Amino acid sequence: DAGITQSPRHKVTETGTPVTLRCHQTENHRYMYWYRQDPGHGLRLIHYSYGVKDTDKGEVSDGYSVSRSKTEDFLLTLESATSSQTSVYFCAISETPDTQYFGPGTRLTVL
Amino acid sequence: EDQVTQSPEALRLQEGESSSLNCSYTVSGLRGLFWYRQDPGKGPEFLFTLYSAGEEKEKERLKATLTKKESFLHITAPKPEDSATYLCAVQARTGNQFYFGTGTSLTVIP
């Protein structure tokens, strides 16, 4: 998985609770991305980062925030989780805004 | 609007039976088209990047081709270990976003 780890790998939480997912890379790539994958939908971009403290929104960013204080870490926060945010979340990295390499994923269930 | 459509949704092949997967796209200026393989419970694994019409890339039993409106992933003499979901994505020249299709689920029967 190209030196990418995600934690936790599985999480079950309740509606209204905050949740933070972590992506860690050892490749020193500049770009990092958060996607969600749901049945019937392709992978959809939530947020991405093009450098430390530089982030931008993707097509499904509502209800999510991100932070990147170090090159190697990109955090995704659900401020108040809802059942519609039950999904599999993937982190990806790339050296240029081109080919992306994906992590193993985090399965999140919001009850 | 940038869009990617993959067909068929699912494909069952006998071992050794060659076939092709299709990825049709509309994008306002193509920067790149990408193919990934995804096994159940895992993240997508990068296969190919194509940049311009007429370009082809090969890896083992897989060959990807690109035209101005679509890409094909040709699978020659597939084996059971080729069973997976194959994802296509495009990136426009402006912006950093990828747009993914919903994938083709390939099953190769021994």
Short mmCIF file of C-alpha atoms in Angstrom, two decimals:
data_model
loop_
_atom_site.label_atom_id
_atom_site.label_comp_id
_atom_site.label_asym_id
_atom_site.label_seq_id
_atom_site.Cartn_x
_atom_site.Cartn_y
_atom_site.Cartn_z
CA ASP A 1 0.00 0.00 0.00
CA ALA A 2 2.82 2.40 -0.94
CA GLY A 3 3.75 3.27 2.66
CA ILE A 4 0.29 4.40 3.70
CA THR A 5 -1.45 3.41 6.90
CA GLN A 6 -4.92 4.31 8.09
CA SER A 7 -6.24 4.17 11.62
CA PRO A 8 -8.48 2.88 12.91
CA ARG A 9 -9.25 0.21 10.33
CA HIS A 10 -12.73 -0.34 11.72
CA LYS A 11 -14.90 1.88 13.88
CA VAL A 12 -18.47 1.78 15.13
CA THR A 13 -19.85 4.96 16.64
CA GLU A 14 -23.15 6.60 17.49
CA THR A 15 -24.94 9.45 15.77
CA GLY A 16 -23.81 12.84 17.02
CA THR A 17 -20.37 11.83 18.25
CA PRO A 18 -17.17 13.30 16.79
CA VAL A 19 -14.88 10.94 14.88
CA THR A 20 -11.33 11.43 13.62
CA LEU A 21 -9.66 9.18 11.07
CA ARG A 22 -5.93 9.29 10.54
CA CYS A 23 -3.84 8.76 7.43
CA HIS A 24 -0.08 8.38 7.79
CA GLN A 25 2.44 8.15 4.94
CA THR A 26 6.13 7.35 4.87
CA GLU A 27 6.67 8.40 1.21
CA ASN A 28 7.02 12.16 1.80
CA HIS A 29 4.47 12.81 -0.96
CA ARG A 30 3.12 16.34 -1.23
CA TYR A 31 -0.52 15.56 -2.00
CA MET A 32 -2.92 13.68 0.25
CA TYR A 33 -6.59 12.92 -0.31
CA TRP A 34 -9.62 11.57 1.54
CA TYR A 35 -12.28 9.62 -0.36
CA ARG A 36 -15.39 7.73 0.59
CA GLN A 37 -16.64 4.64 -1.23
CA ASP A 38 -20.29 3.62 -1.19
CA PRO A 39 -22.21 0.97 -3.17
CA GLY A 40 -23.51 2.40 -6.45
CA HIS A 41 -21.10 5.32 -6.31
CA GLY A 42 -17.55 5.61 -7.47
CA LEU A 43 -14.93 6.80 -5.07
CA ARG A 44 -15.84 10.40 -4.19
CA LEU A 45 -13.37 13.02 -3.05
CA ILE A 46 -14.04 14.60 0.34
CA HIS A 47 -11.02 16.87 0.86
CA TYR A 48 -7.45 17.02 -0.32
CA SER A 49 -4.21 18.66 0.74
CA TYR A 50 -1.45 20.06 -1.46
CA GLY A 51 0.96 20.82 1.37
CA VAL A 52 1.22 21.32 5.10
CA LYS A 53 -1.73 23.45 6.22
CA ASP A 54 -2.95 23.73 2.60
CA THR A 55 -6.26 21.99 2.02
CA ASP A 56 -9.24 22.26 -0.31
CA LYS A 57 -12.73 20.82 -0.60
CA GLY A 58 -13.81 17.96 -2.82
CA GLU A 59 -17.24 17.13 -4.19
CA VAL A 60 -18.70 15.71 -0.93
CA SER A 61 -17.11 17.87 1.78
CA ASP A 62 -20.22 18.82 3.80
CA GLY A 63 -20.00 17.49 7.37
CA TYR A 64 -16.25 16.84 7.15
CA SER A 65 -13.15 18.82 8.07
CA VAL A 66 -9.47 18.05 7.62
CA SER A 67 -6.14 19.10 9.01
CA ARG A 68 -2.54 18.59 7.97
CA SER A 69 0.05 19.87 10.42
CA LYS A 70 2.83 17.55 9.20
CA THR A 71 3.72 16.23 5.75
CA GLU A 72 3.12 12.66 6.84
CA ASP A 73 -0.28 13.00 8.55
CA PHE A 74 -3.70 13.94 7.19
CA LEU A 75 -6.66 13.84 9.56
CA LEU A 76 -10.33 13.61 8.60
CA THR A 77 -12.86 14.72 11.23
CA LEU A 78 -16.58 14.16 11.31
CA GLU A 79 -17.69 16.85 13.76
CA SER A 80 -21.03 15.16 14.52
CA ALA A 81 -21.38 11.80 12.81
CA THR A 82 -24.60 10.91 10.98
CA SER A 83 -25.83 7.60 9.59
CA SER A 84 -25.29 8.92 6.05
CA GLN A 85 -21.56 9.01 6.81
CA THR A 86 -21.45 5.24 7.23
CA SER A 87 -18.96 4.30 4.53
CA VAL A 88 -15.51 3.02 3.73
CA TYR A 89 -12.96 5.83 3.80
CA PHE A 90 -9.76 5.73 1.78
CA CYS A 91 -6.72 7.92 2.00
CA ALA A 92 -4.55 8.43 -1.07
CA ILE A 93 -1.21 10.10 -1.71
CA SER A 94 0.60 11.41 -4.76
CA GLU A 95 3.91 13.15 -5.43
CA THR A 96 2.44 15.23 -8.25
CA PRO A 97 -1.26 16.01 -8.94
CA ASP A 98 -1.32 12.83 -10.98
CA THR A 99 -1.26 9.12 -10.14
CA GLN A 100 -2.62 8.43 -6.67
CA TYR A 101 -1.78 5.52 -4.37
CA PHE A 102 -4.35 4.32 -1.91
CA GLY A 103 -4.28 3.13 1.67
CA PRO A 104 -6.06 0.05 3.03
CA GLY A 105 -9.24 1.88 4.08
CA THR A 106 -11.26 2.49 7.25
CA ARG A 107 -14.74 1.00 7.60
CA LEU A 108 -16.91 3.40 9.61
CA THR A 109 -20.37 2.51 10.88
CA VAL A 110 -22.55 5.21 12.43
CA LEU A 111 -25.49 3.79 14.40
CA GLU B 1 -19.92 18.00 -15.98
CA ASP B 2 -17.02 15.59 -15.71
CA GLN B 3 -18.29 12.02 -15.74
CA VAL B 4 -17.08 8.44 -15.95
CA THR B 5 -19.19 5.41 -16.92
CA GLN B 6 -17.91 1.85 -16.80
CA SER B 7 -19.41 -1.18 -18.49
CA PRO B 8 -20.35 -3.88 -17.95
CA GLU B 9 -21.07 -3.69 -14.22
CA ALA B 10 -20.15 -7.35 -13.84
CA LEU B 11 -18.41 -9.86 -16.08
CA ARG B 12 -17.90 -13.59 -15.68
CA LEU B 13 -15.26 -15.26 -17.83
CA GLN B 14 -13.94 -18.76 -18.13
CA GLU B 15 -10.23 -19.07 -17.51
CA GLY B 16 -8.47 -18.26 -20.79
CA GLU B 17 -11.46 -16.40 -22.29
CA SER B 18 -10.23 -12.95 -23.33
CA SER B 19 -12.46 -9.88 -23.07
CA SER B 20 -12.49 -6.09 -22.64
CA LEU B 21 -13.80 -3.66 -20.06
CA ASN B 22 -15.00 -0.22 -21.14
CA CYS B 23 -14.61 3.20 -19.55
CA SER B 24 -16.42 6.09 -21.23
CA TYR B 25 -15.68 9.58 -20.06
CA THR B 26 -16.56 13.22 -20.52
CA VAL B 27 -14.12 15.74 -19.14
CA SER B 28 -13.27 19.32 -19.91
CA GLY B 29 -9.73 18.66 -21.08
CA LEU B 30 -8.16 15.36 -20.06
CA ARG B 31 -5.03 15.42 -17.93
CA GLY B 32 -4.97 11.67 -17.41
CA LEU B 33 -7.02 8.48 -17.31
CA PHE B 34 -6.23 5.92 -14.63
CA TRP B 35 -7.00 2.23 -14.14
CA TYR B 36 -7.02 0.59 -10.73
CA ARG B 37 -7.67 -2.91 -9.47
CA GLN B 38 -9.52 -3.37 -6.18
CA ASP B 39 -9.76 -6.63 -4.25
CA PRO B 40 -12.52 -7.10 -1.64
CA GLY B 41 -11.75 -5.29 1.60
CA LYS B 42 -8.66 -3.56 0.20
CA GLY B 43 -7.70 -0.21 -1.25
CA PRO B 44 -7.44 0.34 -5.01
CA GLU B 45 -4.14 -0.77 -6.51
CA PHE B 46 -2.70 1.38 -9.31
CA LEU B 47 -2.38 -0.28 -12.73
CA PHE B 48 -1.97 2.30 -15.52
CA THR B 49 -2.00 5.98 -16.41
CA LEU B 50 -2.84 7.08 -19.97
CA TYR B 51 -2.43 10.68 -21.10
CA SER B 52 -3.35 10.98 -24.76
CA ALA B 53 -5.48 9.31 -27.43
CA GLY B 54 -3.69 6.43 -29.09
CA GLU B 55 -1.59 5.61 -26.05
CA GLU B 56 -1.38 1.98 -24.89
CA LYS B 57 0.14 0.37 -21.81
CA GLU B 58 0.61 -3.29 -20.90
CA LYS B 59 1.21 -5.27 -17.76
CA GLU B 60 1.17 -9.06 -17.83
CA ARG B 61 -2.29 -10.08 -19.16
CA LEU B 62 -3.67 -6.52 -19.10
CA LYS B 63 -3.51 -3.87 -21.80
CA ALA B 64 -5.08 -0.42 -21.53
CA THR B 65 -5.90 1.75 -24.53
CA LEU B 66 -7.25 5.29 -24.85
CA THR B 67 -9.32 7.20 -27.38
CA LYS B 68 -10.78 10.70 -27.12
CA LYS B 69 -13.98 9.38 -25.54
CA GLU B 70 -13.20 6.04 -23.94
CA SER B 71 -10.64 3.63 -22.64
CA PHE B 72 -10.55 -0.14 -22.80
CA LEU B 73 -8.89 -2.58 -20.45
CA HIS B 74 -8.19 -5.72 -22.45
CA ILE B 75 -7.66 -8.94 -20.50
CA THR B 76 -5.92 -11.69 -22.44
CA ALA B 77 -6.26 -15.32 -21.30
CA PRO B 78 -7.38 -14.36 -17.79
CA LYS B 79 -6.65 -16.47 -14.71
CA PRO B 80 -8.74 -16.79 -11.53
CA GLU B 81 -6.31 -14.45 -9.74
CA ASP B 82 -7.40 -11.68 -12.11
CA SER B 83 -10.80 -11.68 -10.39
CA ALA B 84 -11.31 -8.23 -8.86
CA THR B 85 -13.16 -4.96 -9.40
CA TYR B 86 -11.49 -2.74 -11.98
CA LEU B 87 -11.90 1.01 -11.51
CA CYS B 88 -11.41 3.78 -14.03
CA ALA B 89 -10.83 7.43 -13.13
CA VAL B 90 -10.20 10.64 -15.03
CA GLN B 91 -8.53 13.86 -14.05
CA ALA B 92 -9.24 17.15 -15.79
CA ARG B 93 -6.48 19.56 -16.77
CA THR B 94 -7.83 22.15 -14.34
CA GLY B 95 -8.10 21.26 -10.67
CA ASN B 96 -6.77 18.29 -8.74
CA GLN B 97 -9.89 16.18 -8.55
CA PHE B 98 -10.25 12.64 -9.80
CA TYR B 99 -13.64 11.34 -10.98
CA PHE B 100 -14.12 7.61 -10.57
CA GLY B 101 -16.48 5.21 -12.28
CA THR B 102 -18.39 2.61 -10.26
CA GLY B 103 -16.22 -0.21 -11.54
CA THR B 104 -16.52 -3.54 -13.32
CA SER B 105 -16.57 -6.64 -11.13
CA LEU B 106 -14.65 -9.38 -12.95
CA THR B 107 -14.93 -13.04 -11.99
CA VAL B 108 -12.71 -15.59 -13.73
CA ILE B 109 -13.91 -19.16 -13.33
CA PRO B 110 -11.35 -22.00 -13.36
#
